Short mmCIF file of C-alpha atoms and ligand atoms in Angstrom, two decimals:
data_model
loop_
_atom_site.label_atom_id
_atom_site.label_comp_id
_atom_site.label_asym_id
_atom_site.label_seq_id
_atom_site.Cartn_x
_atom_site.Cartn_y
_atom_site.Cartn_z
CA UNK A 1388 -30.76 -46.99 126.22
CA UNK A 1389 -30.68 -49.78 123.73
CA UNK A 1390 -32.72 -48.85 120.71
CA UNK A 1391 -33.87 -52.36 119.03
CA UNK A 1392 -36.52 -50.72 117.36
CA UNK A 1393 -35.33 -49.14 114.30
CA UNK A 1394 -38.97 -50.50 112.25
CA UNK A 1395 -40.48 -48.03 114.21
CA UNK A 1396 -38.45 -45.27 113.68
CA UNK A 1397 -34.53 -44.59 113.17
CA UNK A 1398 -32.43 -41.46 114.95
CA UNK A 1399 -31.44 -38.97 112.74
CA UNK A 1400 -27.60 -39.62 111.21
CA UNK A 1401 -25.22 -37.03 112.26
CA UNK A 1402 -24.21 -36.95 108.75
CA UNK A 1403 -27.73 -35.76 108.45
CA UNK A 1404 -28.46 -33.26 110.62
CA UNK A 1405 -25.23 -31.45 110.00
CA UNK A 1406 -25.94 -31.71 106.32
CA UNK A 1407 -29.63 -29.74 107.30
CA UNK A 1408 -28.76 -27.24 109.62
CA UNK A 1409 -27.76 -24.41 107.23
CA UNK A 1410 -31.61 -24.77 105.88
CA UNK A 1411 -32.69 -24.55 109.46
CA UNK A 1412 -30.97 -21.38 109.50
CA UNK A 1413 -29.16 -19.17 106.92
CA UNK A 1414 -31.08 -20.99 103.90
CA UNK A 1415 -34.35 -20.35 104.58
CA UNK A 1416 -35.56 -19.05 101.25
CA UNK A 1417 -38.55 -20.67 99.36
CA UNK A 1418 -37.46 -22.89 96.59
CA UNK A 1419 -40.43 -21.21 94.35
CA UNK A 1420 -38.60 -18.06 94.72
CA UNK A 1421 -37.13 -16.54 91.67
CA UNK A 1422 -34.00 -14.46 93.83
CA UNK A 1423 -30.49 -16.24 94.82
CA UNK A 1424 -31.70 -17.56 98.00
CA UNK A 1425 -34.45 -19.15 96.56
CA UNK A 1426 -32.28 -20.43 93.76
CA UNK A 1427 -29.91 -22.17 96.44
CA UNK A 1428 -32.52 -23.85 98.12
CA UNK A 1429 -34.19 -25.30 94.45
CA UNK A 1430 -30.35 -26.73 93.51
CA UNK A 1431 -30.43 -28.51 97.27
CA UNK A 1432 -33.96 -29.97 96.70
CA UNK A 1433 -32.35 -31.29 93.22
CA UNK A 1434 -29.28 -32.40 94.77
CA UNK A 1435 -31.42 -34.54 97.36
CA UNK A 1436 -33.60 -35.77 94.45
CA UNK A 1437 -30.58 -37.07 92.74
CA UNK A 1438 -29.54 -38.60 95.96
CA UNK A 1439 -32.81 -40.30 96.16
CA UNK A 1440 -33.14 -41.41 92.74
CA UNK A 1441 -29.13 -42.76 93.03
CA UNK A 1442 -30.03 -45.17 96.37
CA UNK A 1443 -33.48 -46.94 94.87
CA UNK A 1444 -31.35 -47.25 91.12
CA UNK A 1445 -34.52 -44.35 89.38
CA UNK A 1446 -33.54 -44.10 85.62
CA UNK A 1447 -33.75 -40.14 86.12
CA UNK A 1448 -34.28 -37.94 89.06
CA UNK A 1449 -37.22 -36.63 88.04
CA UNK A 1450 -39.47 -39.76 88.66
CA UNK A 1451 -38.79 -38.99 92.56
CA UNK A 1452 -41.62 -36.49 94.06
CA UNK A 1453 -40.85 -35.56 97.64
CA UNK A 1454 -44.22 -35.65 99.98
CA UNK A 1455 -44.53 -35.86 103.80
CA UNK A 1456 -44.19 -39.79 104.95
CA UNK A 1457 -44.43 -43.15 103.68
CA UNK A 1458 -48.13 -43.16 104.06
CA UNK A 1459 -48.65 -40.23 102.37
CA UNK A 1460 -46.70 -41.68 99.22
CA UNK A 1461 -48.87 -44.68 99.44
CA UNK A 1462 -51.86 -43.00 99.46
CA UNK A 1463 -50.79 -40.81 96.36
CA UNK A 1464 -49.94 -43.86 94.36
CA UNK A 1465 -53.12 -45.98 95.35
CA UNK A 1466 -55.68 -43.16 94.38
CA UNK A 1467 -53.87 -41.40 91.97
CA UNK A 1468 -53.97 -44.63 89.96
CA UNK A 1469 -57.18 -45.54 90.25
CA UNK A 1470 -58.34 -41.90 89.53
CA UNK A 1471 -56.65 -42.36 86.05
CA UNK A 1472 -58.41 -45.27 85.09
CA UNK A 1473 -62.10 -44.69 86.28
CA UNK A 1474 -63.48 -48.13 84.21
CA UNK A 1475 -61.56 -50.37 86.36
CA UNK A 1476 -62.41 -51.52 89.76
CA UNK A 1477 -60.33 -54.25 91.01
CA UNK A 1478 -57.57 -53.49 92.97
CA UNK A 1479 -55.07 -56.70 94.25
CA UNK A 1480 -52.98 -56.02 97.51
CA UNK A 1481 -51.77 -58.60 100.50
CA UNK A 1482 -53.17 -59.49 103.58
CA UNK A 1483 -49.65 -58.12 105.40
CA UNK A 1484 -49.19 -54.85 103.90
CA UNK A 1485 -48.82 -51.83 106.50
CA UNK A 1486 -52.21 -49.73 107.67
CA UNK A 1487 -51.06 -47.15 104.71
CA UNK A 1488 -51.93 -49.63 102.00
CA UNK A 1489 -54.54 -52.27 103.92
CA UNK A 1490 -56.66 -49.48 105.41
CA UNK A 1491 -56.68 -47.40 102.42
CA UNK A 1492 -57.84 -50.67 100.46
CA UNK A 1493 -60.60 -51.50 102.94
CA UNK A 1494 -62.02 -48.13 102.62
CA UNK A 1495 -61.91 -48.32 99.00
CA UNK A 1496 -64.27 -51.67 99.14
CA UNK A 1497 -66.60 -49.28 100.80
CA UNK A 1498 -66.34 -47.14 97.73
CA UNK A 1499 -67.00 -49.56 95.23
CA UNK A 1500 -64.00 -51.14 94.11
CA UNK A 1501 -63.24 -55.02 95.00
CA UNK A 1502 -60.20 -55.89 96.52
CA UNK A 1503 -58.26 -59.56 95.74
CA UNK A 1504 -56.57 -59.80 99.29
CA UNK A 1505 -53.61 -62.25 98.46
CA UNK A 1506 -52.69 -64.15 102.01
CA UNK A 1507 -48.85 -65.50 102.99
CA UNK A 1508 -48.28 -69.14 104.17
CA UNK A 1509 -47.05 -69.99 107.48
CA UNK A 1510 -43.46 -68.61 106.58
CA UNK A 1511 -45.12 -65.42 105.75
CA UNK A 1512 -44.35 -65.60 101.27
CA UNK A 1513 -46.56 -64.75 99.54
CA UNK A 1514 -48.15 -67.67 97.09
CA UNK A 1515 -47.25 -66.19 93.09
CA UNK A 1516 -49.98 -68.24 91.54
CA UNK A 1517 -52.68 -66.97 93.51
CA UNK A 1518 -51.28 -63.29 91.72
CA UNK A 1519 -51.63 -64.65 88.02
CA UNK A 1520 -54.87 -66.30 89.16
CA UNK A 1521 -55.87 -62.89 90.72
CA UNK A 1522 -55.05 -60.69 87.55
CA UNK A 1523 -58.02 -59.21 85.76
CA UNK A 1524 -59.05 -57.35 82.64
CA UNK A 1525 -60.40 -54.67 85.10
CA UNK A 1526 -57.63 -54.93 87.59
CA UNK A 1527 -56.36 -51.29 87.93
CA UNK A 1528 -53.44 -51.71 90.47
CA UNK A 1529 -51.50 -54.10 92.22
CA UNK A 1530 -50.00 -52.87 95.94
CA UNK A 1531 -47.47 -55.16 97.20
CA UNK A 1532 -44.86 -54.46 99.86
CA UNK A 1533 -41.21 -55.24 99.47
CA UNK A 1534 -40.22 -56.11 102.78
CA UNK A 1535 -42.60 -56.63 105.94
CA UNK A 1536 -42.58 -54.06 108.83
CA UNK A 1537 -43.25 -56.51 110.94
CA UNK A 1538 -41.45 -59.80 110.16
CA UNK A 1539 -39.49 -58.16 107.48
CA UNK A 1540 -39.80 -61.03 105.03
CA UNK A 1541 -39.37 -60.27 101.35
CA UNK A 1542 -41.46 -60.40 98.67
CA UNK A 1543 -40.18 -60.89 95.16
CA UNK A 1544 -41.47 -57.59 93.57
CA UNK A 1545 -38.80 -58.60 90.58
CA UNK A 1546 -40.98 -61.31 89.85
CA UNK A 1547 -44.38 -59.83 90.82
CA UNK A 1548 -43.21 -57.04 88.62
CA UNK A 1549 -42.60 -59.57 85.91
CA UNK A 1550 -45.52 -61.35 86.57
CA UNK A 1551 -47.81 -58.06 86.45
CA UNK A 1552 -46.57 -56.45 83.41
CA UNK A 1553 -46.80 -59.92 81.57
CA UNK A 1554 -49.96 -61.18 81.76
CA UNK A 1555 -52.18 -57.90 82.50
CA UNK A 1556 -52.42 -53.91 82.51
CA UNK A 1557 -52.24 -52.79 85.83
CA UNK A 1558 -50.38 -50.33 87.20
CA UNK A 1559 -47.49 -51.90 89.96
CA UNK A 1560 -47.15 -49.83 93.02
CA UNK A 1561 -44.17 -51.40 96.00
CA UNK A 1562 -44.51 -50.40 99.44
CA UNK A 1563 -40.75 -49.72 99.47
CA UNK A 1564 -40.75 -48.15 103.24
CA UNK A 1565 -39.37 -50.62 104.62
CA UNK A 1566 -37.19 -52.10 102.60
CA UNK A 1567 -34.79 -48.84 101.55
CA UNK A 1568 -31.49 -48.51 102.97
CA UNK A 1569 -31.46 -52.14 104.11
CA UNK A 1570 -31.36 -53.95 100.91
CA UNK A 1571 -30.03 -52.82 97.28
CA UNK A 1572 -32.62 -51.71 95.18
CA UNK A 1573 -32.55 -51.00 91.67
CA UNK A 1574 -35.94 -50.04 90.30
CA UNK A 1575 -34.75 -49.10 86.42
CA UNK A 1576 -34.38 -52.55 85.98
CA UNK A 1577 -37.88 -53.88 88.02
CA UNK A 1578 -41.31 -53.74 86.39
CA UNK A 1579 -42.12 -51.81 89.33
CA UNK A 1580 -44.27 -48.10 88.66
CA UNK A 1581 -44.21 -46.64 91.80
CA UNK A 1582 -42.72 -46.89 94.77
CA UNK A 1583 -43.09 -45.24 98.19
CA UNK A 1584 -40.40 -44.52 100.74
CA UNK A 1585 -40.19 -42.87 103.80
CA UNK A 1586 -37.04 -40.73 105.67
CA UNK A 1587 -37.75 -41.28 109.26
CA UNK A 1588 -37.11 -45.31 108.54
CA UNK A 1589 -33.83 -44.36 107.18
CA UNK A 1590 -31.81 -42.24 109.39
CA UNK A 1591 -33.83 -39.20 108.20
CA UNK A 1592 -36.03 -37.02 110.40
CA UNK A 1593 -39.37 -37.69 110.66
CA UNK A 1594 -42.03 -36.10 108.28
CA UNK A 1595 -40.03 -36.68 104.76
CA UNK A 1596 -41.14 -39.31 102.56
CA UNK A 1597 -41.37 -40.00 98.59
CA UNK A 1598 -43.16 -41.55 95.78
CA UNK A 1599 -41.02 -42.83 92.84
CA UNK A 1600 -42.84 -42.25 89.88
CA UNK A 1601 -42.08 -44.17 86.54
CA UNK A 1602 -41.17 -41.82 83.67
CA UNK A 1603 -44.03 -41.95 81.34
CA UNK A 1604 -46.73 -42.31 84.11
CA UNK A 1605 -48.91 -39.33 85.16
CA UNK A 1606 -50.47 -39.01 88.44
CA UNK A 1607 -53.53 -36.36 88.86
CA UNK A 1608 -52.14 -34.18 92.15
CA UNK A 1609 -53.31 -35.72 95.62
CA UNK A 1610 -51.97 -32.26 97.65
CA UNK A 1611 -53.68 -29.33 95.29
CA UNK A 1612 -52.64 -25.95 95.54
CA UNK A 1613 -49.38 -24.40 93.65
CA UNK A 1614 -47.23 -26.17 91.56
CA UNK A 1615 -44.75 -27.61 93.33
CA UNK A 1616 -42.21 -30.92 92.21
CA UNK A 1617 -43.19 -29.96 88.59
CA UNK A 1618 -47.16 -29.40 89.88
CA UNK A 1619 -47.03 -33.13 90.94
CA UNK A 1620 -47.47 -32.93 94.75
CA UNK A 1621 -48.33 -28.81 96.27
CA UNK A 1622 -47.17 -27.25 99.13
CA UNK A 1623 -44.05 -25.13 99.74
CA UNK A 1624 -40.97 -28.09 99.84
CA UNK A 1625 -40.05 -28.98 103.23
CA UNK A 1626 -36.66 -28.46 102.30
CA UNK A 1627 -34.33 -28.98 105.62
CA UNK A 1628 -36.09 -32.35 105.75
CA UNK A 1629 -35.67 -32.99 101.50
CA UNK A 1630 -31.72 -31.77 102.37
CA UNK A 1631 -31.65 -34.74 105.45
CA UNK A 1632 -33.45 -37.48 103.18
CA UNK A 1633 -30.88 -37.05 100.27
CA UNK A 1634 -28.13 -37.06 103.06
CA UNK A 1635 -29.33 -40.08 104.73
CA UNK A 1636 -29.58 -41.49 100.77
CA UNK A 1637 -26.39 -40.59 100.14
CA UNK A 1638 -25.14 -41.96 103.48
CA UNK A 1639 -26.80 -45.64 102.86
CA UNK A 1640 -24.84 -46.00 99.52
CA UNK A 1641 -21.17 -44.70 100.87
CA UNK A 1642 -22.08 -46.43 104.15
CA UNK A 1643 -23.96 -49.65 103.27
CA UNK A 1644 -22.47 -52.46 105.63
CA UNK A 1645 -25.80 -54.46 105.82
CA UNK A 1646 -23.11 -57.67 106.43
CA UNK A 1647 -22.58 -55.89 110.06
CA UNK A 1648 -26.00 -55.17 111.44
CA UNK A 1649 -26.94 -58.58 110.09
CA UNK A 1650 -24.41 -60.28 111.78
CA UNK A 1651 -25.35 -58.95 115.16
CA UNK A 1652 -29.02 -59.98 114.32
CA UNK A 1653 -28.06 -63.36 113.29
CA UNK A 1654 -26.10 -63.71 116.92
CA UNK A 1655 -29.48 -62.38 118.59
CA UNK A 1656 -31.62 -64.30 116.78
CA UNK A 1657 -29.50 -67.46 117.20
CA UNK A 1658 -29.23 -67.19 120.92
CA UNK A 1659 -32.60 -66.50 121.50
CA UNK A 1660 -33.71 -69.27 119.48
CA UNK A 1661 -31.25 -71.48 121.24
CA UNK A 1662 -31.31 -70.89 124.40
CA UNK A 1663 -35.36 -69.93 125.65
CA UNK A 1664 -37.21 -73.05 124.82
CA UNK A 1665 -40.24 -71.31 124.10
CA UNK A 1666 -38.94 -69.21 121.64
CA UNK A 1667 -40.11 -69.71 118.06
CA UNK A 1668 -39.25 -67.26 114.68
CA UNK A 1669 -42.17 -65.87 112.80
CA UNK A 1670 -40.72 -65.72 109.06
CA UNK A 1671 -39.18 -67.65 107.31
CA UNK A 1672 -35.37 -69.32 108.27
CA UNK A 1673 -33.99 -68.95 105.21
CA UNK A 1674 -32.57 -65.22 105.94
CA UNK A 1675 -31.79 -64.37 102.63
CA UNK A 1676 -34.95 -64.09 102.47
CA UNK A 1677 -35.72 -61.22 105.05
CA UNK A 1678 -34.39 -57.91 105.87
CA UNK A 1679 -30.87 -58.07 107.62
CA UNK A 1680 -32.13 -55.93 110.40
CA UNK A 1681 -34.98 -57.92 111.78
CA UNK A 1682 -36.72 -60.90 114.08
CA UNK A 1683 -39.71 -61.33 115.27
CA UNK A 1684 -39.83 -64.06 117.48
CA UNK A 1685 -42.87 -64.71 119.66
CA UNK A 1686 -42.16 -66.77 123.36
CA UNK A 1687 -45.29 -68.80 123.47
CA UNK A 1688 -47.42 -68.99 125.93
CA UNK A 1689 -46.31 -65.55 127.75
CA UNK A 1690 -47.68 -62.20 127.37
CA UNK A 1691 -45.56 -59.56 124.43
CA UNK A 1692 -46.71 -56.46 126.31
CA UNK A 1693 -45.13 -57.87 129.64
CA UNK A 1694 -42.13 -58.61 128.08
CA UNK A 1695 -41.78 -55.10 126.24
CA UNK A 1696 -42.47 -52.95 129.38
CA UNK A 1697 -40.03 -55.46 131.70
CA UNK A 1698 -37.02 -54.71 128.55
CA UNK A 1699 -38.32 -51.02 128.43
CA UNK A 1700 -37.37 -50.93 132.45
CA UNK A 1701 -33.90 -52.30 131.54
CA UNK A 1702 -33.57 -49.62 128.88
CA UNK A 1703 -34.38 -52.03 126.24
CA UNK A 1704 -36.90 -50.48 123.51
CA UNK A 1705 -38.70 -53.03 121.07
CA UNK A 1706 -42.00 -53.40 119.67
CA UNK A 1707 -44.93 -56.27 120.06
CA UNK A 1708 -46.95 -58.22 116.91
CA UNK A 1709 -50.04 -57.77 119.15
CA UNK A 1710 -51.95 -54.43 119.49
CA UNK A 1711 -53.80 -53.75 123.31
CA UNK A 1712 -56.98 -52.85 123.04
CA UNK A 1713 -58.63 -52.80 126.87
CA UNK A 1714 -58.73 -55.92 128.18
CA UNK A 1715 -58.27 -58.18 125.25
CA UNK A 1716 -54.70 -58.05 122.88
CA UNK A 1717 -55.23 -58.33 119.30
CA UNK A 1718 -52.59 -60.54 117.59
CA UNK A 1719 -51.32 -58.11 114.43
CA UNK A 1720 -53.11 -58.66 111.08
CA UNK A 1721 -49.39 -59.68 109.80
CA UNK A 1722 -49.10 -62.71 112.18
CA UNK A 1723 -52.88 -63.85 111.83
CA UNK A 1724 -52.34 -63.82 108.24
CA UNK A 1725 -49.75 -66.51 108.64
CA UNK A 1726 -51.44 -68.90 111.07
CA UNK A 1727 -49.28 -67.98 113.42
CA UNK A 1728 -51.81 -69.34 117.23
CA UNK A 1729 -52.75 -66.71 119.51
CA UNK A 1730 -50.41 -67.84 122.16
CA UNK A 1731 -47.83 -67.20 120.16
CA UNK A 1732 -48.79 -64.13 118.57
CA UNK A 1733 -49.56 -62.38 121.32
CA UNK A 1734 -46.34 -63.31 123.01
CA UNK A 1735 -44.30 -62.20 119.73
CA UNK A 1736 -41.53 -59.14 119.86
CA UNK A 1737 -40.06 -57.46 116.71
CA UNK A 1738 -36.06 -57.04 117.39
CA UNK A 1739 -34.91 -54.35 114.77
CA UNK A 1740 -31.20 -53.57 114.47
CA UNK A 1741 -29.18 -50.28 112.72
CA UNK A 1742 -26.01 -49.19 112.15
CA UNK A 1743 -25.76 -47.65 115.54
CA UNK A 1744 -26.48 -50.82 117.56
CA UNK A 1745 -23.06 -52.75 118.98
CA UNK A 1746 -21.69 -56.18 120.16
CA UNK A 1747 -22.58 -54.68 123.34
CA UNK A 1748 -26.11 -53.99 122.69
CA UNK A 1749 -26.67 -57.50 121.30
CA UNK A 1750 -25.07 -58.83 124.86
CA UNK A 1751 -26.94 -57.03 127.60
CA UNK A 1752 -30.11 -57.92 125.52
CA UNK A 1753 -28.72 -61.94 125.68
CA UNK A 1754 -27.82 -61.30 129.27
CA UNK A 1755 -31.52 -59.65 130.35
CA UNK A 1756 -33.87 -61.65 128.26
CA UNK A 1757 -33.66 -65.13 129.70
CA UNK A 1758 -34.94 -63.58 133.13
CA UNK A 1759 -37.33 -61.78 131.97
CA UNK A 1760 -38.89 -64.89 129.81
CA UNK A 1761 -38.45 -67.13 133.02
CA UNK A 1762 -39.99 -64.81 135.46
CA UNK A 1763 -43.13 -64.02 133.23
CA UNK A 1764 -43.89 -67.88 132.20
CA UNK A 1765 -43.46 -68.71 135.65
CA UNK A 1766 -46.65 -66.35 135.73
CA UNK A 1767 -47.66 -68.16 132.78
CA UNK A 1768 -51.48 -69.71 133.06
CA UNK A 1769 -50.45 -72.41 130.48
CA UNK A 1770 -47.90 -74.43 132.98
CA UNK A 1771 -48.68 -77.43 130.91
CA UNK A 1772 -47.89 -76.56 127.40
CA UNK A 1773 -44.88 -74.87 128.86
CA UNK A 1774 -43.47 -78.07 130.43
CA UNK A 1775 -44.20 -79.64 127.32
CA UNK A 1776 -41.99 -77.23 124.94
CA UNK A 1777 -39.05 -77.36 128.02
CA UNK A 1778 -38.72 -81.25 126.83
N1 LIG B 2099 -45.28 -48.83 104.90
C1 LIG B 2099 -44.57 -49.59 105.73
C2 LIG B 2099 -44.18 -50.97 105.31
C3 LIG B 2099 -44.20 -49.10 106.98
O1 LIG B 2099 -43.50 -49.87 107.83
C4 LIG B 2099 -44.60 -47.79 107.35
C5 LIG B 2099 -44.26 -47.26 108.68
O2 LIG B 2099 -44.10 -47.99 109.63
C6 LIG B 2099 -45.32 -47.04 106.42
C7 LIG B 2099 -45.65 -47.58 105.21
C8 LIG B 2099 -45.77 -45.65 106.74
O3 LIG B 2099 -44.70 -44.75 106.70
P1 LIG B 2099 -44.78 -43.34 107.46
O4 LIG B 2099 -44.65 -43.63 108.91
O5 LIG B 2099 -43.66 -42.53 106.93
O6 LIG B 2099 -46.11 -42.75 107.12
#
C-alpha cells in the first residue's frame, strides 16, 4: 500500500509506540494517585508536556492541556473564550477553516453571536485588510487556521497575531492541527493565545490532542468533573496516548527533515502538473507558502471519486476536495471558497506525503496516474473542453 494520505491521518512512529507500551502494560497507575505508580505515570504526563511545549516553542509547559483530538481543543478554545467574556458577540473566523472551527461557528450564529466569515482569493490567502476592517469593539475571538487541511496553504498567523493584538481586544485562537510537525513553530514569540493540535496528524495514535494555552489566560473547564491538568480539562489522563504524543513531539524536532518529504512532493506535483494536461493546482505556486507535505490538484472535467477508488485498487490511498452525498458531489467548502468551478472541484485529489513515503512511492504513483486520468476522461461527458485544454 502507498499511503498518500497523511492529512487524514498518520501511522503511529515506531519510536512511538515503543515509547507507550510500558503504559499499556506495567504502568498502568492513575496519574491522580498519590502511591509510586501513580507518581511515575504524573512525571511521564510532564515529560510529554515538556515535549509538547518544546516542538510548538510554549514559553512554559504548563500552557499545554492535553484533551482528546484536535476538535476537541478547538472547541475548548472557541467556547471557553466566549464564555469569559459574555458582553461580546462577534466572533471572526475564515471561510476554509476545518468542520471543528466552521461548524462550531455556524452553530454559534444560531445562538446569538455574529460571525465575520473572512473568504481566500483564488490562490486560497486570506485578504489581511478585510481582518483590520473586520475587528470590532465587541469582537471576542478571532479563529484562524495555520495551515489548510485541504490545500495546505498558510496563513500568516505572525501577522494576524500582530494585526489582532494591535488594533483590538480579542482573544487569538490558531487551528494549529495541521500545521505541527510539518513546519517550525514558535508560539512564545507569536501573538497567538491558543492553539490546538492534534496526535493522530503527527505520528501519534489517534484520540490525543491539545490546547496551548497562553500563560495569563484562564479558560472556564469544557470537560467538568475532577481536577485534572491543574482542573483545566477533567477526566482521568489518557496517559499511553499523552506518553506517544510527547514521543512523536520529541521525534519531529530530532527528526525534522521537512527538505525530504518536500522534495518528493515537489517531484509529484511537478510531474503531474506537467505531464496530464488537465491537471491544474488548487493553492497557491509559490510553495513557500504551503505545507511541504501537500497538493491538491483537481483534473478537470473528470470525476475525484473515480479517480480515488481506481488509485485505491492499485493500492494507492488519497483523499477527494468533493464530499458524495447520493447522487450529487458537493465540491468542499475549502475549494468553493476560492472560486475554484465545479468541474474542477469535483475532479480535485489531496496528495499528502510523510516521512515514511519513498522515491518509490512517488514513482508507481507517476507510473499509475496517467492511465487512470486517460481512461476516466475518455468517459468524460465534457469531450469538448477536454480537447480544448489537450491544445
Ligand atoms: N483542524 C484541522 C485543520 C484538521 O485538519 C483536523 C482534522 O482533520 C481537525 C482540526 C480535527 O482534528 P481531530 O481529528 O483530532 O479532531
Amino acid at each position: 500500500m502507498i499511503y498518500l494520505d497523511n492529512n487524514a491521518t498518520t501511522r503511529v512512529a515506531p519510536e512511538v509506540l515503543a515509547a507507550m507500551q510500558p503504559y499499556l502494560s506495567d504502568f498502568f497507575g492513575n496519574p491522580s494517585s498519590a502511591h509510586a505508580l501513580g507518581r511515575e505515570m504524573k512525571r511521564a504526563v510532564e515529560n510529554s508536556r515538556e515535549h509538547v511545549a518544546n516542538l510548538i516553542g510554549a514559553a512554559k509547559p504548563d500552557e499545554i492541556v492535553f484533551t482528546s483530538c484536535g476538535s476537541e481543543s478547538d472547541n475548548w478554545a472557541i467556547r471557553g473564550v466566549l464564555a469569559t467574556q459574555p458582553n461580546k458577540k462577534h466572533i471572526i473566523t475564515t471561510l476554509v477553516e476545518h468542520e471543528a472551527v466552521q461548524n462550531l461557528c455556524r452553530l454559534l450564529e444560531g445562538e446569538g453571536y455574529e460571525v465575520t466569515w473572512l473568504g481566500v482569493d483564488q490562490n486560497g490567502e486570506l485578504d489581511l485588510d478585510a481582518l483590520r476592517a473586520a475587528l470590532r469593539r465587541d469582537t471576542a475571538l478571532v479563529s484562524i487556521m495555520l495551515a489548510n487541511n485541504e490545500t495546505g496553504v498558510l496563513f500568516p498567523i505572525q501577522e494576524v497575531g500582530r494585526i489582532v493584538r494591535e488594533e483590538s481586544e480579542a482573544v487569538f485562537h490558531v487551528d494549529g492541527v495541521q500545521a505541527v510537525a510539518k513546519i517550525p513553530i514558535d508560539l512564545k514569540n507569536t501573538a497567538v493565545d491558543l492553539f490546538a493540535l492534534s496526535g493522530h496528524k503527527l505520528h501519534a495514535p489517534q484520540g490525543i490532542g491539545a490546547l496551548y494555552v497562553r500563560q495569563g489566560l484562564s479558560l472556564p473547564s469544557f470537560i467538568v468533573g475532577g481536577g485534572q491538568e491543574q482542573g483545566r480539562r477533567a477526566g482521568t489522563s489518557a496517559v499511553p496516548n499523552i506518553v506517544g504524543l510527547g514521543a512523536a513531539c520529541r521525534l519531529a524536532l530530532e527528526d525534522n527533515n521537512h527538505e525530504r518529504i518536500e522534495r518528493l512532493r515537489n517531484r509529484l506535483e511537478d510531474r503531474i502538473l506537467k505531464t496530464i494536461p488537465n491537471a491544474r493546482l488548487n493553492g497557491i505556486a509559490d510553495r513557500a507558502k504551503r505545507l511541504p507535505n501537500t497538493s491538491n490538484i483537481s483534473f478537470e472535467y473528470v470525476d475525484g471519486q473515480s479517480i480515488l477508488m481506481h488509485l485505491d485498487e492499485a493500492g494507492i490511498c488519497v483523499s477527494t476536495g468533493s464530499a458524495c452525498h447520493s447522487s450529487t458531489h458537493e465540491s468542499s467548502p475549502t475549494l468553493r471558497a476560492m472560486n475554484v468551478p465545479y468541474t474542477a472541484a469535483q475532479g480535485s485529489i489531496r496528495f499528502s506525503l510523510s516521512r515514511y513515503n519513498t522515491d518509490e512511492d512517488v514513482e508507481t504513483t507517476l507510473k499509475v496516474l496517467p492511465g487512470i486520468i486517460a481512461k476516466l476522461a475518455a468517459m468524460s461527458p465534457y469531450q469538448d473542453e477536454l480537447t480544448a485544454v489537450r491544445r
